[in-house]
Short mmCIF file of C-alpha atoms in Angstrom, two decimals:
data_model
loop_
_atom_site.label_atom_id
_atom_site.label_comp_id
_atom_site.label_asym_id
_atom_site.label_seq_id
_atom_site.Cartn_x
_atom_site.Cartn_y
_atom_site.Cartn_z
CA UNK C 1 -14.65 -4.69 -39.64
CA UNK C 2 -10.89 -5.10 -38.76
CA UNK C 3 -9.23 -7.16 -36.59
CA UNK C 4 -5.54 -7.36 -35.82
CA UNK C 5 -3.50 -9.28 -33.37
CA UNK C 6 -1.75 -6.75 -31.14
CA UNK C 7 0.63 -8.00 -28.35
CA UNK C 8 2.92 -4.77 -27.52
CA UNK C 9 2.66 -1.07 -26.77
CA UNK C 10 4.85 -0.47 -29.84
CA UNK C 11 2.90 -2.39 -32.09
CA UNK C 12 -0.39 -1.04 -30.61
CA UNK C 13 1.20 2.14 -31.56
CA UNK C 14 1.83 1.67 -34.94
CA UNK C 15 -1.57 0.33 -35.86
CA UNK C 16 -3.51 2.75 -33.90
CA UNK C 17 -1.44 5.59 -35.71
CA UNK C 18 -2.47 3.59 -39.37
CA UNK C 19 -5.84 3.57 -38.03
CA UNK C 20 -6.17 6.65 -37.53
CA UNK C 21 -5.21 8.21 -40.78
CA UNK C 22 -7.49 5.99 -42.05
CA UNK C 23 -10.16 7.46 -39.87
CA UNK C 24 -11.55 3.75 -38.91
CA UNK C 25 -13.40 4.69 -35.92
CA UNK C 26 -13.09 2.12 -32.98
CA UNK C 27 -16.70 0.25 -33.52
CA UNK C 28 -15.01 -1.19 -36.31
CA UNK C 29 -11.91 -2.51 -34.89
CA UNK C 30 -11.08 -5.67 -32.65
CA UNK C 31 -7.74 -6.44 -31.45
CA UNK C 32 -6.53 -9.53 -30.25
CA UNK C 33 -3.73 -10.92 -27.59
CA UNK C 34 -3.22 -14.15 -30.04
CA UNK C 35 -4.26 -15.52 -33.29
CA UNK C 36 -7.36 -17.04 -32.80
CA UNK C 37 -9.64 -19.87 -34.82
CA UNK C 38 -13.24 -18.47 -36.48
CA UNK C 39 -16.34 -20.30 -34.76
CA UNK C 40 -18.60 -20.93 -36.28
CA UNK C 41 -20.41 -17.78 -35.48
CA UNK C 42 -17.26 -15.34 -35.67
CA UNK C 43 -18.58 -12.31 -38.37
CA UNK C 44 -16.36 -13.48 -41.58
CA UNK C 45 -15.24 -9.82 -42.47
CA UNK C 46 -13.69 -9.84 -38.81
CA UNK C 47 -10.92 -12.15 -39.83
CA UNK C 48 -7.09 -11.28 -38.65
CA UNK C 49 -5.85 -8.47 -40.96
CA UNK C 50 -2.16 -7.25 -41.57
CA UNK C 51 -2.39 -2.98 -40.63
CA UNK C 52 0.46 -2.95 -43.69
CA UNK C 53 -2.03 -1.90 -45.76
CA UNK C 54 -3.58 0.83 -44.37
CA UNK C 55 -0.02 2.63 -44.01
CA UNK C 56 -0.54 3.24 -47.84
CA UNK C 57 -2.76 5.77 -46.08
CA UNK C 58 -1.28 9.65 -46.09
CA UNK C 59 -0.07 9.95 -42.83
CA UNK C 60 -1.89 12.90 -40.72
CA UNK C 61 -0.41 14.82 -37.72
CA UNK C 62 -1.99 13.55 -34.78
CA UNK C 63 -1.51 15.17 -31.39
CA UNK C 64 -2.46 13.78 -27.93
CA UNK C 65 -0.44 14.36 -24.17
CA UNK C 66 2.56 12.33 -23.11
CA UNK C 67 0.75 11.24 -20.01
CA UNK C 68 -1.96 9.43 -22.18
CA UNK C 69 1.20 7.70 -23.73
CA UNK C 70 2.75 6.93 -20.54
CA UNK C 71 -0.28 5.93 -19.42
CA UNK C 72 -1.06 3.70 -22.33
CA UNK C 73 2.30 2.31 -22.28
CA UNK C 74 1.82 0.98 -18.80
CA UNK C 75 -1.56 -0.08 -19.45
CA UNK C 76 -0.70 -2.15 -22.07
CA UNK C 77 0.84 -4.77 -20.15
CA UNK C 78 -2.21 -5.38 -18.20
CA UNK C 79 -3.89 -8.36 -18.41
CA UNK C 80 -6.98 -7.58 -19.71
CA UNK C 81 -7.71 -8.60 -23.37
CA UNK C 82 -9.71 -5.43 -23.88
CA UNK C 83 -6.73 -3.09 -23.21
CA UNK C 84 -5.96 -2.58 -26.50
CA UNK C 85 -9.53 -1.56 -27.21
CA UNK C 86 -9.83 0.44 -24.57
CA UNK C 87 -6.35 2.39 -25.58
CA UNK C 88 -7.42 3.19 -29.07
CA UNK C 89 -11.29 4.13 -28.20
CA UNK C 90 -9.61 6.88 -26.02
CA UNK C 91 -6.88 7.68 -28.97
CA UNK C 92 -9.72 8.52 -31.20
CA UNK C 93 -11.64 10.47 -28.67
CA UNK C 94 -8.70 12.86 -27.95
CA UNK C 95 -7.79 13.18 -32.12
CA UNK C 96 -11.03 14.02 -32.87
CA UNK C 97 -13.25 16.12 -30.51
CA UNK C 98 -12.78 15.15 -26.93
CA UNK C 99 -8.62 17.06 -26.71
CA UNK C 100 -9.48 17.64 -23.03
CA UNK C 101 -10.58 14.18 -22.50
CA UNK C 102 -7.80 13.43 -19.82
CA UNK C 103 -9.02 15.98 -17.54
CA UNK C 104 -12.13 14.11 -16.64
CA UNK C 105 -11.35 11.84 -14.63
CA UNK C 106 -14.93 10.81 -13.96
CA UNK C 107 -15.03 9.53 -17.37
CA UNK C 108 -15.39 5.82 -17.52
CA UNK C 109 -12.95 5.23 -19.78
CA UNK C 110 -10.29 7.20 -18.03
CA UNK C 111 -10.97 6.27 -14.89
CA UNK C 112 -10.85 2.39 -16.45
CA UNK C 113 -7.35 3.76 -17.55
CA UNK C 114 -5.77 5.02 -13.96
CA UNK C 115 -7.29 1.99 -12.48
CA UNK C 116 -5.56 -0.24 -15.27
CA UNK C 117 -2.45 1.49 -14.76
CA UNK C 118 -2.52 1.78 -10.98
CA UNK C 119 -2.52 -2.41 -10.97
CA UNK C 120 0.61 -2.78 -13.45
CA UNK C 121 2.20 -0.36 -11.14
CA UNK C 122 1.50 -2.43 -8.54
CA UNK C 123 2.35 -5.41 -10.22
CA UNK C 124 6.03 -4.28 -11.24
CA UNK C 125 6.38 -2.96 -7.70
CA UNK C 126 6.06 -6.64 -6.48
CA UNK C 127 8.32 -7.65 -8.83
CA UNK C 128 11.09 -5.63 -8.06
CA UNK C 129 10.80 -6.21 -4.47
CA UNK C 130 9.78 -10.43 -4.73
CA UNK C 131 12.10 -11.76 -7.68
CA UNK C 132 15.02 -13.84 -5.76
CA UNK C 133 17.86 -15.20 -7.78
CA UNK C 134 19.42 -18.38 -7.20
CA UNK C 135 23.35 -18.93 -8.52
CA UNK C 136 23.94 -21.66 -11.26
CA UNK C 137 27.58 -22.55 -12.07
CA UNK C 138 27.75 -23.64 -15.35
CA UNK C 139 30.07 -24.16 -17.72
CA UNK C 140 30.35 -20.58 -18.85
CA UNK C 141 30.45 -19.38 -15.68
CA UNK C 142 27.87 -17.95 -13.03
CA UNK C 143 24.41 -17.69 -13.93
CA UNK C 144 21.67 -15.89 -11.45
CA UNK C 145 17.88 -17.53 -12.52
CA UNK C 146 14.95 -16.65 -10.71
CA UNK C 147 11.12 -17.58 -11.50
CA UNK C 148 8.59 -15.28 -10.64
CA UNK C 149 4.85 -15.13 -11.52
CA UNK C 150 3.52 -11.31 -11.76
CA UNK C 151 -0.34 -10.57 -12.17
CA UNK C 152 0.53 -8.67 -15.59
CA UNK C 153 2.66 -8.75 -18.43
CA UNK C 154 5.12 -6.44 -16.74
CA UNK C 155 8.65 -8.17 -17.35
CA UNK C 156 9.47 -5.93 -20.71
CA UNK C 157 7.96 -2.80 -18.12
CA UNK C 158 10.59 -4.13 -15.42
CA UNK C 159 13.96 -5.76 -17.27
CA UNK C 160 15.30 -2.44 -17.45
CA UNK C 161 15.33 -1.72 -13.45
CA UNK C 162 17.56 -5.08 -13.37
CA UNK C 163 19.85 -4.80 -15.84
CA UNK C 164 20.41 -1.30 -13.65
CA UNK C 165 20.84 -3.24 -10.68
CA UNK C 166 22.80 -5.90 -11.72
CA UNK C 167 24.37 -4.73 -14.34
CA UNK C 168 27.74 -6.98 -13.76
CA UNK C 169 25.43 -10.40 -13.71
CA UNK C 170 24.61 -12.63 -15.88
CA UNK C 171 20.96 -13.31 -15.02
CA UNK C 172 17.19 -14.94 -16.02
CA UNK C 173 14.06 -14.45 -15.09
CA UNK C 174 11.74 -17.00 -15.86
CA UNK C 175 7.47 -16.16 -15.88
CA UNK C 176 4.81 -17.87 -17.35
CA UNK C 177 4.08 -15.68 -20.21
CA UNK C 178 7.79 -14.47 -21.08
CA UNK C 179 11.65 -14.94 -19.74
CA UNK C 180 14.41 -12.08 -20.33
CA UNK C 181 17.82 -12.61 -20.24
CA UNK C 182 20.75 -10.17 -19.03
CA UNK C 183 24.39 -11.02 -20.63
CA UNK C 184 26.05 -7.60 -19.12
CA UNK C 185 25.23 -6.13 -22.52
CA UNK C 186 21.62 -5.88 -23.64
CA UNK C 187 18.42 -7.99 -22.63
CA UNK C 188 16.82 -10.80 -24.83
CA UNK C 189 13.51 -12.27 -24.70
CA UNK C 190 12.17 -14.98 -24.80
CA UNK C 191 9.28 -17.73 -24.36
CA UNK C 192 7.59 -18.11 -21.08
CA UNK C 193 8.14 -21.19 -18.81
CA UNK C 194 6.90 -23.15 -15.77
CA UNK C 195 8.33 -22.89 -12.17
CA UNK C 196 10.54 -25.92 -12.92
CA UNK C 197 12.46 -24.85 -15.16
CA UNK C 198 14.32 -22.95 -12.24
CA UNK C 199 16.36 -24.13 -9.40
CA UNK C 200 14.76 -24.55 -5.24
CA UNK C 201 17.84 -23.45 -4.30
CA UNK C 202 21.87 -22.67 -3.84
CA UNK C 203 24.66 -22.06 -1.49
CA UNK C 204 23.67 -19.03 -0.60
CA UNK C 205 20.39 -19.21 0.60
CA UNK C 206 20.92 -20.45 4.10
CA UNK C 207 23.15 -16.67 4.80
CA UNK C 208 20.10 -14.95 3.39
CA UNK C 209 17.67 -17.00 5.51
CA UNK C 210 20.16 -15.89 8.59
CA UNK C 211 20.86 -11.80 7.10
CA UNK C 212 16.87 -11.75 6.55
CA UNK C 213 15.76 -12.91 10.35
CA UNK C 214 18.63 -10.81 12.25
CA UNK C 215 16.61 -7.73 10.46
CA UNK C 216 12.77 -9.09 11.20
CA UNK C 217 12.25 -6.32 13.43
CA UNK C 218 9.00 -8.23 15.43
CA UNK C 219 8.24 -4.65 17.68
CA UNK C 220 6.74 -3.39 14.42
CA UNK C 221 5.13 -6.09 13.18
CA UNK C 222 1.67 -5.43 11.21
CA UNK C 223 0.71 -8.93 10.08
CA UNK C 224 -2.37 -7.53 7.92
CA UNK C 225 0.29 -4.78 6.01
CA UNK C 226 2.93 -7.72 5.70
CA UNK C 227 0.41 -10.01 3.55
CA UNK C 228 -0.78 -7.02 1.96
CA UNK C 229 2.38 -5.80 0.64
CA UNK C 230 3.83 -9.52 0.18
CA UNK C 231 1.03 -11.59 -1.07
CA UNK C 232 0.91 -14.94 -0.47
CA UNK C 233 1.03 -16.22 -3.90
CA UNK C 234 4.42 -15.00 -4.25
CA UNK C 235 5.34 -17.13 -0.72
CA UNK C 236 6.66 -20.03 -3.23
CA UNK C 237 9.61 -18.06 -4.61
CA UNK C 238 11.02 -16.53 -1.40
CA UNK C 239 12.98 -18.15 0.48
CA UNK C 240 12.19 -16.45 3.58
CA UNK C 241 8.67 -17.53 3.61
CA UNK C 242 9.95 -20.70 4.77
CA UNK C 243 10.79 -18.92 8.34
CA UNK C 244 8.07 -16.19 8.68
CA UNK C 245 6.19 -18.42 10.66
CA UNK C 246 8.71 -18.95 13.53
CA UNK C 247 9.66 -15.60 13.14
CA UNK C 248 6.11 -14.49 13.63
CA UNK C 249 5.33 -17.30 16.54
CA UNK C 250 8.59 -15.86 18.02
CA UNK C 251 7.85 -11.94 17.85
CA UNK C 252 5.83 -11.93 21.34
CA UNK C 253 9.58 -13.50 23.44
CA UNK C 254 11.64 -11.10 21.27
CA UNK C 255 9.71 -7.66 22.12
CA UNK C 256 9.72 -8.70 25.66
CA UNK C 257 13.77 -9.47 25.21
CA UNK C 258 14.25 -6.19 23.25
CA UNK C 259 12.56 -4.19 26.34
CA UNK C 260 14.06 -5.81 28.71
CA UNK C 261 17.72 -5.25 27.48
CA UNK C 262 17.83 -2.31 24.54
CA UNK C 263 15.28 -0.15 26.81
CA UNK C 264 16.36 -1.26 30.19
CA UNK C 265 12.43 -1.39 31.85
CA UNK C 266 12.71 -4.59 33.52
CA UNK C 267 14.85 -2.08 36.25
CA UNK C 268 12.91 0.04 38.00
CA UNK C 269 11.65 0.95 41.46
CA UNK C 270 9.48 -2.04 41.79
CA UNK C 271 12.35 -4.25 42.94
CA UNK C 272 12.76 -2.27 46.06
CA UNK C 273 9.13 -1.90 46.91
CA UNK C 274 9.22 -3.21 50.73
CA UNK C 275 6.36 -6.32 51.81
CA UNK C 276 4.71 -4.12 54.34
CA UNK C 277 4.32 -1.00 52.57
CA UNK C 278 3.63 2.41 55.20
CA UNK C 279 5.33 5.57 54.30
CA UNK C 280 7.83 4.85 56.78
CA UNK C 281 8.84 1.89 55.20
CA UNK C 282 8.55 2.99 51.80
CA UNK C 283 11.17 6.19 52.90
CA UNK C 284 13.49 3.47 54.38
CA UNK C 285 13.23 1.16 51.56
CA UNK C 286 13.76 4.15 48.76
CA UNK C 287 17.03 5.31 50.55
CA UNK C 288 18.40 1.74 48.38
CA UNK C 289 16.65 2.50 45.22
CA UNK C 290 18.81 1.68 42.09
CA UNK C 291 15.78 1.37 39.56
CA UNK C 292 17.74 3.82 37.54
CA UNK C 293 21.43 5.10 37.18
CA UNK C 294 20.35 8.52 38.78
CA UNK C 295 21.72 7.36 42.08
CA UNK C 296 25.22 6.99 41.13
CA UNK C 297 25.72 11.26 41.19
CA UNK C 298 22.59 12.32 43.76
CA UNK C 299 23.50 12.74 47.16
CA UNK C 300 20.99 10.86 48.39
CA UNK C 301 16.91 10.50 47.75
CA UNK C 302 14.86 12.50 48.46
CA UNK C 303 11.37 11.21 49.72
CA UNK C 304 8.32 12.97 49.95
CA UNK C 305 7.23 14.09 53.45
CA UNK C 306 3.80 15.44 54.66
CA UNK C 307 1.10 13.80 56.82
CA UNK C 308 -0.05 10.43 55.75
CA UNK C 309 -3.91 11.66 55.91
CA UNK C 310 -2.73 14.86 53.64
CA UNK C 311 -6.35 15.55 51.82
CA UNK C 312 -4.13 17.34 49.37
CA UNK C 313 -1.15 15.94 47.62
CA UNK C 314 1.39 17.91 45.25
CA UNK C 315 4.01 16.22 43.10
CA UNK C 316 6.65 17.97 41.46
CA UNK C 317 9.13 16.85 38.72
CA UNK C 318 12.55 16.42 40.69
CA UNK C 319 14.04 17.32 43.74
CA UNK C 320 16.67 20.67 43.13
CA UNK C 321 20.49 21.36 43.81
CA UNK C 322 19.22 22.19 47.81
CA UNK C 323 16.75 19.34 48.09
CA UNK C 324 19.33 16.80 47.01
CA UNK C 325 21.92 18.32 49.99
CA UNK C 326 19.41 18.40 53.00
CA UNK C 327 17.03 15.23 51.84
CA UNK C 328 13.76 17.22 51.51
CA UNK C 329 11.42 18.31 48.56
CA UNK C 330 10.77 21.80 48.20
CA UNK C 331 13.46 23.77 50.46
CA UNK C 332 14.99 25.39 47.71
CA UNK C 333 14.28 28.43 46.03
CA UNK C 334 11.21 26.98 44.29
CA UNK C 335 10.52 25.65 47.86
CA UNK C 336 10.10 29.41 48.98
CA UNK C 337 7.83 30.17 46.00
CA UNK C 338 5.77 27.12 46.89
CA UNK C 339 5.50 28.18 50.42
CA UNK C 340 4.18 31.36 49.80
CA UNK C 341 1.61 30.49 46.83
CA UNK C 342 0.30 27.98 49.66
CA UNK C 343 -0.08 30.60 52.01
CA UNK C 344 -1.71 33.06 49.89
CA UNK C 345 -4.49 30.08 49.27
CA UNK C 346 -5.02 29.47 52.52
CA UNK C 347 -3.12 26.37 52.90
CA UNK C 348 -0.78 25.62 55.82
CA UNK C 349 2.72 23.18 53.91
CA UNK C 350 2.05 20.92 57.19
CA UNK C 351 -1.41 20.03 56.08
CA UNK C 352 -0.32 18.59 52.37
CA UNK C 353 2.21 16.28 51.15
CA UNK C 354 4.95 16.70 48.89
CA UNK C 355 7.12 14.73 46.91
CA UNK C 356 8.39 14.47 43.56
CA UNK C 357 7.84 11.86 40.21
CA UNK C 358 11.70 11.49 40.05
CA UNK C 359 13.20 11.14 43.80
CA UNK C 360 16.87 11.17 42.51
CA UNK C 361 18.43 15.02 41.50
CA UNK C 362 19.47 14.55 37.89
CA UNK C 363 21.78 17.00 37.14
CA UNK C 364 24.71 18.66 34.42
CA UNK C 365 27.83 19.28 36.32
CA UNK C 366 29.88 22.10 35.85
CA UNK C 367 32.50 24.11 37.31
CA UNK C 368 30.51 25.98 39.83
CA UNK C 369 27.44 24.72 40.16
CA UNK C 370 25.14 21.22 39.35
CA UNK C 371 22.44 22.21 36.54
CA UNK C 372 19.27 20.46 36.86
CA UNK C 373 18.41 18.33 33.93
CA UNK C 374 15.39 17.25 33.31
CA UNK C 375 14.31 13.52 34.05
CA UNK C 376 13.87 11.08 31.12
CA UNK C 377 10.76 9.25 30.21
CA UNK C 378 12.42 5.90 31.36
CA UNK C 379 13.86 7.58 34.51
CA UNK C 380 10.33 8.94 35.36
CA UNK C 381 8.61 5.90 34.34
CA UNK C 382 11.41 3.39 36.82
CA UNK C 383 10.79 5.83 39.66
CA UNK C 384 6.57 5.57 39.39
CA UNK C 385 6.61 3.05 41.76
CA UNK C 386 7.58 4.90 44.86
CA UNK C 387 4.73 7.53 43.84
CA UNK C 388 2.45 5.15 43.24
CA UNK C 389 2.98 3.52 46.21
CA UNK C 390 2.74 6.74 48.27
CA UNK C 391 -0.55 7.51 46.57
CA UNK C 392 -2.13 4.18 47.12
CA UNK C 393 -1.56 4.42 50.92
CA UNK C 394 -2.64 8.42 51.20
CA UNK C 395 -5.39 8.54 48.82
CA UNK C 396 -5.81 12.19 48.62
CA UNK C 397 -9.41 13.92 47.89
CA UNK C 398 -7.20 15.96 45.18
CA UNK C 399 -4.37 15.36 43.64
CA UNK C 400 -2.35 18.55 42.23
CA UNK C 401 0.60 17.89 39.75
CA UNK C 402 3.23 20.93 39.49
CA UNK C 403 4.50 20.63 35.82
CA UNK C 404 4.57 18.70 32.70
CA UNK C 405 6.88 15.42 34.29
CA UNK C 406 4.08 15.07 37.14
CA UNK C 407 1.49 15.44 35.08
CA UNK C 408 2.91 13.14 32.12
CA UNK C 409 3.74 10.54 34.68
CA UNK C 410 0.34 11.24 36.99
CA UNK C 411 -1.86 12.09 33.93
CA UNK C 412 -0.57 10.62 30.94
CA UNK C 413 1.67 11.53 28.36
CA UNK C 414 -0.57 13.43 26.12
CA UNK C 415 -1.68 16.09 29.03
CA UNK C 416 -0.68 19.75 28.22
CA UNK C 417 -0.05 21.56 30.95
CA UNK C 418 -0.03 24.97 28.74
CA UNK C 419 -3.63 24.05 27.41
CA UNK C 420 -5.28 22.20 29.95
CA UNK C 421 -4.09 23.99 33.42
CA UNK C 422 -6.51 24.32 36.17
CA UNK C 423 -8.54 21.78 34.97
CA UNK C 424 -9.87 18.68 37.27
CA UNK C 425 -9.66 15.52 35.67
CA UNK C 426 -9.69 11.91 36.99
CA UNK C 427 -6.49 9.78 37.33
CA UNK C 428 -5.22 6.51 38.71
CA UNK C 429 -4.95 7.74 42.37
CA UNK C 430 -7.71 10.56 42.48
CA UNK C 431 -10.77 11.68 41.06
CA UNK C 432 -10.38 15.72 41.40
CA UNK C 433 -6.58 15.98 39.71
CA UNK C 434 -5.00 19.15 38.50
CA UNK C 435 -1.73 20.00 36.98
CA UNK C 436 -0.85 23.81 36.93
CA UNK C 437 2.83 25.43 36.94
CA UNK C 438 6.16 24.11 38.73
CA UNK C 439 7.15 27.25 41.26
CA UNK C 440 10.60 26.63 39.51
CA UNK C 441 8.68 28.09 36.26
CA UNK C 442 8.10 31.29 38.00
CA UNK C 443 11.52 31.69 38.76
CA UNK C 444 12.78 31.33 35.56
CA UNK C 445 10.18 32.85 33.56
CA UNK C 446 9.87 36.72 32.21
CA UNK C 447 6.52 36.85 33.67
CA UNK C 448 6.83 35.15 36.52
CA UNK C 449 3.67 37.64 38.47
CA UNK C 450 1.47 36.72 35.66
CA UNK C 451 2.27 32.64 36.43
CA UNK C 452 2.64 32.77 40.09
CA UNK C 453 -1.17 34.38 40.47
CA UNK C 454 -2.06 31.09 38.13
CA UNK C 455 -0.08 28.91 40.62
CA UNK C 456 -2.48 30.51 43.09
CA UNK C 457 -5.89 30.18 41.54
CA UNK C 458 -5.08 26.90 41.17
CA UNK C 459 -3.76 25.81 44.62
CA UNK C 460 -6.93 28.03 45.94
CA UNK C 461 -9.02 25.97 43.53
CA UNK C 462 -7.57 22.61 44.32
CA UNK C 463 -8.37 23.68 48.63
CA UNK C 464 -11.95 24.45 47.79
CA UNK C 465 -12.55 21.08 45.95
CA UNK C 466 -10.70 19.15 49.00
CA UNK C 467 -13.19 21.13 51.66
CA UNK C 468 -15.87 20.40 49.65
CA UNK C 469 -15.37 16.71 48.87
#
C-alpha cells in the first residue's frame, strides 16, 4: 500500500504519472491533503511515502484528453479530501481499458467529476465578483488587502484573473487556507490567515457605498436570485451589505418614484374625469384633457358619439387627419368604409357607438399633409380613462374592437388580432367582445376585398350575438 501527501494539481500530476508506470493500480494508493499521525489502527505499510522512488520506473507514454486534465485541474482545488483519489482512479481507467471513459457521463465517477468541477467553478465565480480591497498606505507606498473566504481552494485557480485586472496594484488577498500577493511583477504565496489580519475599512469606502446604491436598480429586484448569487456568508466582506437592507426596505417608494417621473403614468386622463360622470359630461370634460402631450398638435378631441343605450359599441385606435378637423370619429375615409361594412350587416351607424382608445390625432407632419402615427402604449394607456368611463355608463351587450390598439387596450396586450379575429371573448366592460380589422386596414392593404368581407362577418356576427343576448 502507498500513501503520499498530495496538495496540488501539479504534484498530483507527477505522482499519478510515477504511478502509473509503475502500474500501481488505485486500490493500493491513498493520498492525503496533510501529513497525518498513525492511530493506532492505521495499516503500518500505509505510512507517508516519497513517489521519488518510483520515478526510477521507465517512463511509459500515457495518453488521456485535455478536458480530463482541465477537468482534473479544476477539480483539484475542491475541498474534498478524496479528490485526489477520485482523479487518479479515473487516470487509470482511461490508460488502461476504459479510453472512452469521458463519454459516459452516467458514470459515477464522472459524473462525481462535473459535479466537483461545476462547484470550484462556482466558487471562483464568487470570488471574482465578492473580493473587495481596502487601501493601506504604508511606508512603501499603497497597498490594496482584501480577505475573502471561498468554499474551495480556488485562490492559485483565481490569482491570475487579478493580477490581469490590476495589474498596476500592489495587492493581497488574505483566505483561510492560503494568501497571494501581487507586486506588479509575479504572484507569491503564502500561508493562510484569519479575517483580522485585514483592515474594516478605508477612505474610500463611503464613495463606493454612494456609486453602489445610485446603481441598485429596485424595479428589478429578485430577492431569492440576489442571495442566491451573493450568499450570505460572504455579507461580512462587502461593504455594501451594510445598506442592502434600506435599499431593499426602500425599493417599494423608489419604483413608485421611478414611474411616476422616468415613465410619466401618474398623468393621465383620470385627472379630468368629471364628479358626475354622463356622456355629456364626460364630452365636456375631455375637450380639457392633457393626460398626455398629444393635445399640444390635435385640433381638438375627438369624443365618441352614438346613443347612450348603443347595444353595440365599436372602438377604434385614433381619430384620422378628417376626424381631428370636424370633431367626430369615423368621417374620414375609413369612416366611409365603416359605414358601408355596417350597412351590409344590417346595422344602421345611429344604432351603435363609436369612439376611439386614443381621442387625440397623433400625427407626423410634413409638407403636405399630417401622417397618422400610431399611438404609444403610454399614450393609449393615459387616454383609457375616457373609454373606460364611456363603457361603464353604456354597458354594451357586445363590445367590438377595430384593430390591434383597441384590442391591446380593451383586451390586453397579448391579444392577436391576426390569430384570434372573430372570436368572442370576455373583457372588463363586456362579456361577448370581438376585435376584427380597422376599416383603415382595408384601405391600405393589397387585399383589401378579401379583409373588408372579414370586417363584415364579423360586424354581422357581433349584430346576431347583440339580438340574441
Amino acid at each position: 500500500m502507498y500513501s503520499f501527501v498530495v496538495q496540488s494539481f501539479a504534484e498530483w500530476r507527477s505522482c499519478s504519472r510515477a504511478l502509473l508506470n509503475a502500474q500501481v493500480p488505485p486500490d493500493q494508493v491513498i493520498f492525503r491533503d496533510s501529513p497525518v499521525q498513525a492511530t493506532l489502527f492505521d495499516d503500518e505499510s500505509a505510512g507517508e511515502q516519497s513517489w521519488s522512488a518510483l520515478v526510477r520506473v521507465p517512463a511509459r507514454g500515457h495518453k488521456v484528453p485535455q478536458a480530463f486534465l482541465d477537468l482534473a485541474h479544476a477539480v483539484s482545488c475542491h475541498r474534498d479530501t478524496d479528490r485526489f483519489q477520485l482523479l487518479y482512479r479515473l487516470l487509470w481507467r482511461l490508460t488502461t481499458n476504459e479510453a472512452r471513459l469521458m463519454e459516459v457521463i452516467t458514470d459515477d465517477d464522472v459524473h462525481r467529476l462535473h459535479q466537483m468541477e461545476k462547484a470550484v467553478r462556482r466558487d471562483s465565480h464568487k470570488m471574482k465578483a465578492f473580493v473587495r480591497f481596502r487601501k493601506l498606505v504604508t511606508p512603501e507606498g499603497e497597498q490594496f488587502v482584501a480577505w475573502h473566504r471561498p468554499d474551495h481552494r480556488v485562490v492559485r485557480l483565481v490569482s491570475p484573473f487579478f493580477s490581469r485586472r490590476f495589474p498596476a496594484m500592489n495587492w493581497t488577498i488574505l483566505t483561510p487556507d492560503e494568501s497571494v500577493s501581487w507586486d506588479q511583477k509575479e504572484l507569491r504565496y503564502g500561508p493562510g490567515c484569519s479575517r483580522d489580519h485585514a483592515p474594516d475599512g478605508d477612505e474610500l469606502e463611503d464613495l463606493w457605498l454612494t456609486y453602489y446604491g445610485s446603481i441598485f436598480n429596485p424595479a428589478r429586484i429578485k430577492v431569492k436570485t440576489m442571495i442566491r448569487e451573493m450568499p450570505v456568508r460572504h455579507w461580512a466582506t462587502l461593504p455594501e451589505a451594510t445598506i442592502i437592507d434600506d435599499l431593499l426596505n426602500d425599493a417599494p417608494r423608489r419604483v413608485a418614484e421611478m414611474i411616476a417621473r422616468q415613465e410619466g403614468h401618474a398623468r393621465s386622463a383620470r385627472d379630468y374625469l368629471p364628479a358626475h360622470q354622463t356622456l355629456k359630461s364626460l364630452r365636456e370634460a375631455a375637450k380639457t384633457c392633457r393626460g398626455c402631450d398629444l393635445y399640444c398638435e390635435a385640433t381638438q378631441t375627438v369624443f365618441g358619439e352614438g346613443p347612450a343605450d348603443a347595444r353595440i359599441v365599436l372602438v377604434g385606435e385614433q381619430p384620422g387627419d378628417q376626424e381631428d378637423l370636424a370633431g367626430r370619429p369615423f368621417v374620414g375615409p375609413a369612416g366611409h368604409v365603416l359605414d358601408d361594412a355596417l350597412q351590409q350587416a344590417g346595422m344602421d351607424r345611429s344604432e351603435v357607438y363609436l369612439t376611439n382608445a386614443v381621442k387625440h390625432f397623433k400625427f407626423e407632419p410634413t409638407e403636405k399633409r399630417r401622417l397618422h402615427k400610431k399611438p404609444s402604449a403610454r399614450e393609449s394607456s393615459a387616454c383609457r380613462p375616457w373609454v373606460d368611463a364611456e363603457l361603464r355608463l353604456i354597458k354594451p351587450k357586445v363590445l367590438v374592437c377595430l384593430g390591434a390598439t383597441a384590442a391591446h387596450s380593451l383586451i390586453g396586450p397579448g391579444f392577436s388580432v391576426t390569430r384570434q379575429r372573430g372570436q368572442f371573448v370576455r373583457s372588463d366592460w363586456c362579456e361577448h367582445t370581438l376585435a376584427t380589422y380597422h376599416p383603415s386596414a382595408i384601405l391600405r392593404s393589397l387585399q383589401s376585398e378579401s379583409l373588408r368581407k372579414l370586417l363584415i362577418d364579423d360586424l354581422k356576427a357581433a349584430k346576431h350575438q347583440a339580438d340574441n343576448s
